[in-house]
Tab-separated table of C-alpha atoms and ligand atoms in Angstrom:
chain	number	residue	atom	x	y	z
E	14	MET	CA	174.101	7.927	18.677
E	15	SER	CA	170.389	8.563	18.856
E	16	ALA	CA	168.505	6.886	21.658
E	17	SER	CA	165.938	4.107	21.420
E	18	ILE	CA	162.865	4.514	23.615
E	19	LEU	CA	162.215	2.386	26.686
E	20	ASP	CA	158.457	2.214	26.225
E	21	GLY	CA	156.887	1.972	29.673
E	22	LYS	CA	153.397	2.469	28.374
E	23	PHE	CA	153.655	-0.544	26.098
E	24	LEU	CA	155.421	-2.766	28.636
E	25	SER	CA	153.029	-1.831	31.441
E	26	GLN	CA	150.083	-2.856	29.268
E	27	LYS	CA	151.735	-6.196	28.582
E	28	ILE	CA	152.361	-6.734	32.306
E	29	ARG	CA	148.842	-5.658	33.201
E	30	ALA	CA	147.385	-8.146	30.705
E	31	SER	CA	149.388	-10.928	32.329
E	32	ILE	CA	148.313	-9.844	35.851
E	33	SER	CA	144.729	-9.725	34.630
E	34	ALA	CA	144.975	-13.386	33.584
E	35	ASP	CA	146.562	-14.289	36.935
E	36	VAL	CA	143.793	-12.531	38.877
E	37	LEU	CA	141.145	-14.346	36.844
E	38	ASP	CA	142.854	-17.660	37.482
E	39	TRP	CA	143.113	-16.913	41.223
E	40	VAL	CA	139.438	-16.034	41.476
E	41	GLU	CA	138.338	-18.999	39.331
E	42	LYS	CA	140.090	-21.264	41.837
E	43	GLY	CA	137.545	-20.050	44.389
E	44	ASN	CA	139.502	-17.261	46.032
E	45	ARG	CA	138.132	-13.873	47.033
E	46	THR	CA	138.775	-11.014	44.571
E	47	PRO	CA	141.965	-9.171	45.627
E	48	LYS	CA	141.310	-5.761	47.151
E	49	LEU	CA	143.404	-2.600	47.359
E	50	GLN	CA	142.457	0.050	49.911
E	51	VAL	CA	143.654	3.537	48.988
E	52	ILE	CA	143.749	6.355	51.547
E	53	LEU	CA	143.916	9.904	50.247
E	54	VAL	CA	144.440	12.747	52.718
E	55	GLY	CA	143.437	16.272	51.691
E	56	GLU	CA	143.102	17.747	48.224
E	57	ASN	CA	146.020	17.702	45.825
E	58	PRO	CA	145.338	17.664	42.068
E	59	ALA	CA	148.403	15.548	41.211
E	60	SER	CA	147.565	13.023	43.955
E	61	GLU	CA	144.007	12.792	42.683
E	62	THR	CA	145.323	12.022	39.195
E	63	TYR	CA	147.646	9.319	40.529
E	64	VAL	CA	144.901	7.735	42.629
E	65	GLY	CA	142.661	7.820	39.546
E	66	ALA	CA	145.359	6.021	37.517
E	67	LYS	CA	145.758	3.374	40.231
E	68	THR	CA	142.071	2.649	40.736
E	69	LYS	CA	141.533	2.473	36.975
E	70	ALA	CA	144.405	-0.010	36.722
E	71	CYS	CA	142.770	-2.088	39.478
E	72	LYS	CA	139.498	-2.128	37.577
E	73	ASP	CA	141.275	-3.150	34.355
E	74	VAL	CA	143.048	-6.127	35.928
E	75	GLY	CA	140.087	-7.264	38.040
E	76	ILE	CA	141.317	-6.080	41.431
E	77	GLU	CA	138.724	-4.454	43.648
E	78	SER	CA	139.635	-1.042	45.039
E	79	ASP	CA	138.204	1.476	47.432
E	80	THR	CA	139.424	5.020	48.084
E	81	LEU	CA	138.895	6.604	51.489
E	82	ILE	CA	139.225	10.384	51.328
E	83	LEU	CA	140.108	12.079	54.616
E	84	PRO	CA	140.217	15.848	55.274
E	85	ASP	CA	143.682	17.434	55.534
E	86	THR	CA	142.855	18.285	59.143
E	87	VAL	CA	142.862	14.589	60.127
E	88	SER	CA	145.227	13.883	63.033
E	89	GLU	CA	148.028	11.343	63.010
E	90	TYR	CA	146.156	9.482	65.744
E	91	GLU	CA	142.937	9.324	63.710
E	92	LEU	CA	144.797	8.217	60.594
E	93	LYS	CA	146.493	5.443	62.565
E	94	GLY	CA	143.082	4.332	63.813
E	95	VAL	CA	141.834	4.059	60.228
E	96	ILE	CA	144.943	2.093	59.174
E	97	SER	CA	144.511	-0.249	62.111
E	98	GLU	CA	140.981	-1.091	60.970
E	99	PHE	CA	142.191	-1.913	57.448
E	100	ASN	CA	145.043	-3.976	58.916
E	101	LYS	CA	142.433	-6.118	60.667
E	102	ASP	CA	139.993	-6.290	57.750
E	103	GLN	CA	140.121	-9.772	56.215
E	104	ASN	CA	138.891	-8.432	52.860
E	105	THR	CA	141.705	-5.883	52.484
E	106	ASP	CA	144.840	-7.266	50.838
E	107	GLY	CA	146.791	-4.087	50.160
E	108	ILE	CA	146.842	-0.689	51.865
E	109	LEU	CA	148.212	2.369	50.094
E	110	ILE	CA	148.514	5.833	51.637
E	111	GLN	CA	148.814	8.261	48.737
E	112	LEU	CA	151.808	10.566	49.320
E	113	PRO	CA	152.420	13.375	50.065
E	114	ILE	CA	150.469	13.666	53.325
E	115	PRO	CA	150.145	16.942	55.295
E	116	ASP	CA	153.190	18.072	57.302
E	117	HIS	CA	151.541	17.759	60.719
E	118	ILE	CA	151.436	13.976	60.237
E	119	ARG	CA	154.719	12.076	60.583
E	120	LYS	CA	155.046	10.150	57.351
E	121	LEU	CA	157.380	7.428	58.622
E	122	SER	CA	155.219	6.808	61.642
E	123	ILE	CA	152.181	6.320	59.383
E	124	ILE	CA	154.078	3.975	57.065
E	125	GLU	CA	155.124	1.892	60.075
E	126	ALA	CA	151.491	1.627	61.183
E	127	ILE	CA	150.614	-0.378	58.042
E	128	ASP	CA	150.800	-4.153	58.455
E	129	HIS	CA	153.940	-4.981	56.451
E	130	ARG	CA	152.061	-7.906	54.860
E	131	LYS	CA	149.655	-5.354	53.310
E	132	ASP	CA	152.335	-2.766	52.440
E	133	VAL	CA	151.996	-2.959	48.647
E	134	ASP	CA	153.994	0.274	48.216
E	135	GLY	CA	156.949	-1.510	49.827
E	136	PHE	CA	157.825	1.466	52.047
E	137	HIS	CA	157.551	-0.211	55.462
E	138	PRO	CA	160.958	-0.630	57.163
E	139	MET	CA	160.290	-4.383	57.299
E	140	ASN	CA	160.059	-4.487	53.497
E	141	ILE	CA	162.970	-2.083	52.938
E	142	GLY	CA	165.049	-4.057	55.435
E	143	ARG	CA	164.209	-7.376	53.830
E	144	LEU	CA	164.959	-5.958	50.377
E	145	THR	CA	168.328	-4.744	51.637
E	146	VAL	CA	169.346	-8.128	53.030
E	147	GLY	CA	168.004	-10.037	50.014
E	148	GLN	CA	164.945	-11.612	51.614
E	149	PRO	CA	161.568	-11.800	49.830
E	150	SER	CA	159.662	-8.533	50.301
E	151	PHE	CA	157.296	-6.141	48.620
E	152	ARG	CA	159.557	-4.128	46.338
E	153	PRO	CA	158.837	-0.394	46.073
E	154	CYS	CA	156.860	-0.001	42.830
E	155	THR	CA	159.006	2.529	40.946
E	156	PRO	CA	162.343	0.745	41.525
E	157	ALA	CA	160.679	-2.587	40.703
E	158	GLY	CA	159.278	-1.068	37.496
E	159	ILE	CA	162.717	0.223	36.502
E	160	LEU	CA	164.315	-3.207	36.970
E	161	GLU	CA	161.492	-4.845	34.984
E	162	MET	CA	162.126	-2.433	32.118
E	163	LEU	CA	165.873	-3.069	32.049
E	164	ASN	CA	165.204	-6.784	32.120
E	165	TYR	CA	162.588	-6.699	29.352
E	166	TYR	CA	164.816	-4.656	27.042
E	167	SER	CA	167.792	-6.949	27.864
E	168	ILE	CA	169.896	-4.078	29.189
E	169	PRO	CA	172.749	-5.542	31.222
E	170	THR	CA	173.556	-4.102	34.663
E	171	LYS	CA	176.140	-6.619	35.908
E	172	GLY	CA	179.497	-4.912	36.442
E	173	LYS	CA	178.195	-1.641	34.978
E	174	HIS	CA	178.463	1.728	36.691
E	175	ALA	CA	174.968	2.772	37.750
E	176	VAL	CA	174.641	6.357	38.923
E	177	VAL	CA	171.502	7.280	40.841
E	178	VAL	CA	170.683	10.970	41.241
E	179	GLY	CA	168.310	11.523	44.159
E	180	ALA	CA	168.359	9.601	47.444
E	181	SER	CA	164.680	9.434	48.437
E	182	ASN	CA	163.202	6.530	50.398
E	183	ILE	CA	160.727	5.938	47.577
E	184	VAL	CA	163.002	5.781	44.524
E	185	GLY	CA	166.709	6.684	44.769
E	186	SER	CA	167.694	4.750	47.832
E	187	PRO	CA	165.862	1.459	47.093
E	188	VAL	CA	166.748	1.454	43.370
E	189	ALA	CA	170.416	1.862	44.339
E	190	VAL	CA	170.095	-1.115	46.688
E	191	MET	CA	168.429	-3.230	44.008
E	192	LEU	CA	171.002	-2.333	41.369
E	193	SER	CA	173.996	-2.888	43.595
E	194	ARG	CA	173.431	-6.189	45.360
E	195	GLU	CA	175.403	-9.189	44.162
E	196	ASN	CA	172.701	-11.833	44.288
E	197	ASN	CA	169.396	-11.951	42.401
E	198	SER	CA	169.793	-8.286	41.720
E	199	GLY	CA	171.590	-5.723	39.565
E	200	LYS	CA	175.231	-6.587	40.370
E	201	ALA	CA	176.190	-3.039	39.339
E	202	THR	CA	178.724	-0.706	40.905
E	203	THR	CA	176.504	2.051	42.194
E	204	THR	CA	176.991	5.721	43.024
E	205	ILE	CA	174.262	7.700	44.779
E	206	CYS	CA	174.260	11.463	44.195
E	207	HIS	CA	172.056	13.948	46.052
E	208	LYS	CA	171.723	17.647	46.872
E	209	PHE	CA	175.073	17.741	48.661
E	210	THR	CA	177.014	16.112	45.823
E	211	LYS	CA	179.786	18.563	44.960
E	212	ASP	CA	180.356	17.999	41.269
E	213	LEU	CA	177.351	16.187	39.812
E	214	THR	CA	178.755	15.990	36.278
E	215	LYS	CA	181.905	14.265	37.543
E	216	HIS	CA	179.651	11.338	38.489
E	217	THR	CA	176.989	11.422	35.756
E	218	ILE	CA	179.598	11.583	32.969
E	219	ASP	CA	180.932	8.188	34.070
E	220	ALA	CA	177.517	6.454	34.227
E	221	ASP	CA	176.727	3.453	32.029
E	222	LEU	CA	173.246	3.559	33.531
E	223	LEU	CA	171.851	6.841	34.839
E	224	ILE	CA	168.731	6.897	37.019
E	225	VAL	CA	167.452	10.380	37.765
E	226	ALA	CA	164.810	10.962	40.430
E	227	THR	CA	165.023	14.535	41.702
E	228	GLY	CA	161.899	16.315	40.492
E	229	GLN	CA	164.039	19.106	39.000
E	230	PRO	CA	163.034	19.533	35.356
E	231	GLY	CA	165.966	19.674	32.970
E	232	LEU	CA	168.619	19.012	35.650
E	233	ILE	CA	170.504	16.579	33.403
E	234	THR	CA	171.719	17.878	30.043
E	235	GLY	CA	173.538	16.195	27.166
E	236	GLN	CA	176.937	17.568	28.266
E	237	MET	CA	176.617	15.709	31.581
E	238	VAL	CA	176.428	12.186	30.111
E	239	LYS	CA	178.657	9.949	28.046
E	240	GLU	CA	177.926	8.492	24.638
E	241	GLY	CA	175.845	5.287	24.845
E	242	VAL	CA	174.482	5.820	28.366
E	243	VAL	CA	171.137	4.236	29.320
E	244	VAL	CA	168.960	6.888	30.971
E	245	ILE	CA	165.980	6.282	33.250
E	246	ASP	CA	164.150	9.534	33.934
E	247	VAL	CA	161.866	9.191	36.963
E	248	GLY	CA	161.025	12.907	37.198
E	249	ILE	CA	157.452	13.938	36.498
E	250	THR	CA	156.839	17.608	37.266
E	251	ARG	CA	153.884	19.725	36.200
E	252	VAL	CA	155.244	22.754	34.373
E	253	ALA	CA	152.908	25.631	33.438
E	254	ASP	CA	152.184	25.576	29.712
E	255	HIS	CA	149.341	27.699	28.407
E	256	THR	CA	149.519	26.182	24.942
E	257	THR	CA	148.012	22.969	26.363
E	258	GLU	CA	144.386	22.377	27.275
E	259	ARG	CA	145.186	21.525	30.916
E	260	GLY	CA	147.488	24.531	31.330
E	261	TYR	CA	150.561	22.399	32.121
E	262	ARG	CA	152.806	19.748	30.656
E	263	LEU	CA	154.777	16.974	32.345
E	264	ALA	CA	158.537	17.426	32.458
E	265	GLY	CA	161.202	14.875	33.359
E	266	ASP	CA	164.520	15.570	35.090
E	267	CYS	CA	166.392	15.342	31.779
E	268	ASP	CA	166.648	17.813	28.980
E	269	PHE	CA	165.292	15.117	26.666
E	270	ASP	CA	166.594	16.291	23.289
E	271	THR	CA	170.233	16.830	24.258
E	272	VAL	CA	170.386	13.704	26.443
E	273	ALA	CA	168.694	11.524	23.781
E	274	GLU	CA	171.363	12.605	21.250
E	275	LYS	CA	174.009	10.785	23.282
E	276	ALA	CA	172.084	8.002	25.017
E	277	SER	CA	171.591	4.487	23.642
E	278	TRP	CA	168.284	4.112	25.518
E	279	ILE	CA	166.065	6.615	27.307
E	280	THR	CA	162.664	6.643	29.010
E	281	PRO	CA	160.187	9.295	27.838
E	282	VAL	CA	158.090	11.453	30.187
E	283	PRO	CA	155.210	10.713	30.216
E	284	GLY	CA	154.964	7.079	29.144
E	285	GLY	CA	158.217	5.838	30.680
E	286	VAL	CA	158.636	4.914	34.322
E	287	GLY	CA	155.207	6.214	35.500
E	288	PRO	CA	153.029	3.502	33.963
E	289	MET	CA	155.493	0.832	35.153
E	290	THR	CA	155.027	2.069	38.727
E	291	VAL	CA	151.291	1.505	38.480
E	292	ALA	CA	151.741	-1.955	36.916
E	293	MET	CA	154.051	-3.007	39.767
E	294	LEU	CA	151.425	-1.863	42.271
E	295	MET	CA	148.998	-4.299	40.654
E	296	LYS	CA	151.610	-7.033	40.871
E	297	ASN	CA	152.235	-6.338	44.571
E	298	THR	CA	148.521	-6.299	45.347
E	299	LEU	CA	148.039	-9.720	43.761
E	300	LEU	CA	151.081	-11.014	45.678
E	301	ALA	CA	149.539	-9.640	48.886
E	302	ALA	CA	146.249	-11.399	48.160
E	303	LYS	CA	148.068	-14.663	47.535
E	304	ASN	CA	150.111	-14.135	50.691
E	305	SER	CA	153.040	-15.323	48.651
E	306	ILE	CA	155.657	-13.193	50.369
E	307	TYR	CA	154.595	-13.690	53.974
E	308	THR	CA	153.157	-17.178	54.219
E	309	ASP	CA	152.141	-17.123	57.854
A	107	BQF	C1	152.802	8.324	32.637
A	107	BQF	C2	154.295	10.256	41.795
A	107	BQF	C3	155.737	12.114	42.244
A	107	BQF	C4	155.166	12.283	43.502
A	107	BQF	C5	154.173	11.429	43.935
A	107	BQF	C6	151.552	7.110	34.438
A	107	BQF	C7	151.775	7.747	36.746
A	107	BQF	C8	152.605	8.777	36.363
A	107	BQF	C9	152.934	8.954	35.032
A	107	BQF	C10	151.441	7.517	38.179
A	107	BQF	C11	153.780	9.189	40.935
A	107	BQF	C12	154.308	8.993	39.564
A	107	BQF	C13	152.721	8.394	41.396
A	107	BQF	C14	152.418	8.135	34.062
A	107	BQF	C15	152.079	7.335	40.558
A	107	BQF	C16	153.825	7.698	38.937
A	107	BQF	O1	152.011	7.985	31.757
A	107	BQF	O2	153.930	8.763	32.397
A	107	BQF	C17	151.238	6.904	35.781
A	107	BQF	O3	150.280	7.359	38.472
A	107	BQF	N1	152.417	7.506	39.174
A	107	BQF	C18	152.219	8.629	42.721
A	107	BQF	O4	151.309	7.956	43.173
A	107	BQF	O5	152.734	9.605	43.485
A	107	BQF	C19	153.728	10.422	43.078
A	107	BQF	C20	155.305	11.115	41.390
């Protein structure tokens, strides 16, 4: 078999066009333009690129955005003060803290400081908890983007064996929840693998659907998967490459060529999951503006 491409770039553009129309409609009905507030702490080239991608997406779909840049010396207390102001601000619909943040700030404590009704990243325990019990919530953008892709390409998950490699709060853990639940969800049998998994291949070889989110370039090779597997590669690591203008290239967690030989479907890197993540952020921000998840 030779894999077909799950084209996240194409699908994200389609979704963004539809969100664009929805934003226009919302504003034409007399509502305020939706607004996303981004907070960037310190200087990190990759983070700056991601924030650039997000604010450009906002501009494209007609969502207002503002980026507050704070020095990496900012204290947890000061950062919480800033978040509290945006929580109160009637013109701010969504609040996004670009990760990673410096180690002296407790990440989970900062995430909890965001009003869950403005948590468009879907990382607040209220949203994760609601997702886990099947209540309406902001879905974390990358897992939501993955499920949108599977749905668009009519890839069935019901009764399939989904294997998730990587157990982060941002991708692995919530995507496993979304794939495994019985109602309004993936209905798959799900295995979560992580750094303590003893024999990774024993699990990956049995996957009908393999989601890899470890940030280890080339971790998954063709010998580790079965014929016909659907592979979602969430990894996006900058690898030094002096033959390119920027001096690096982006590498996924899969050895693309050997995995694509056996897979039925595979996401490319770049142009796979990444653009879907950004599109889902736009979707969540419009939902936040419409207050359609939390109606109080
Ligand atoms: C593409 C992210 C790791 C750590 C922190 C388009 C993005 C990426 C790739 C993007 C990511 C990854 C984001 C492509 C946001 C996805 O064309 O393939 C868009 O902007 N992402 C982030 O904000 O923080 C991260 C990955």
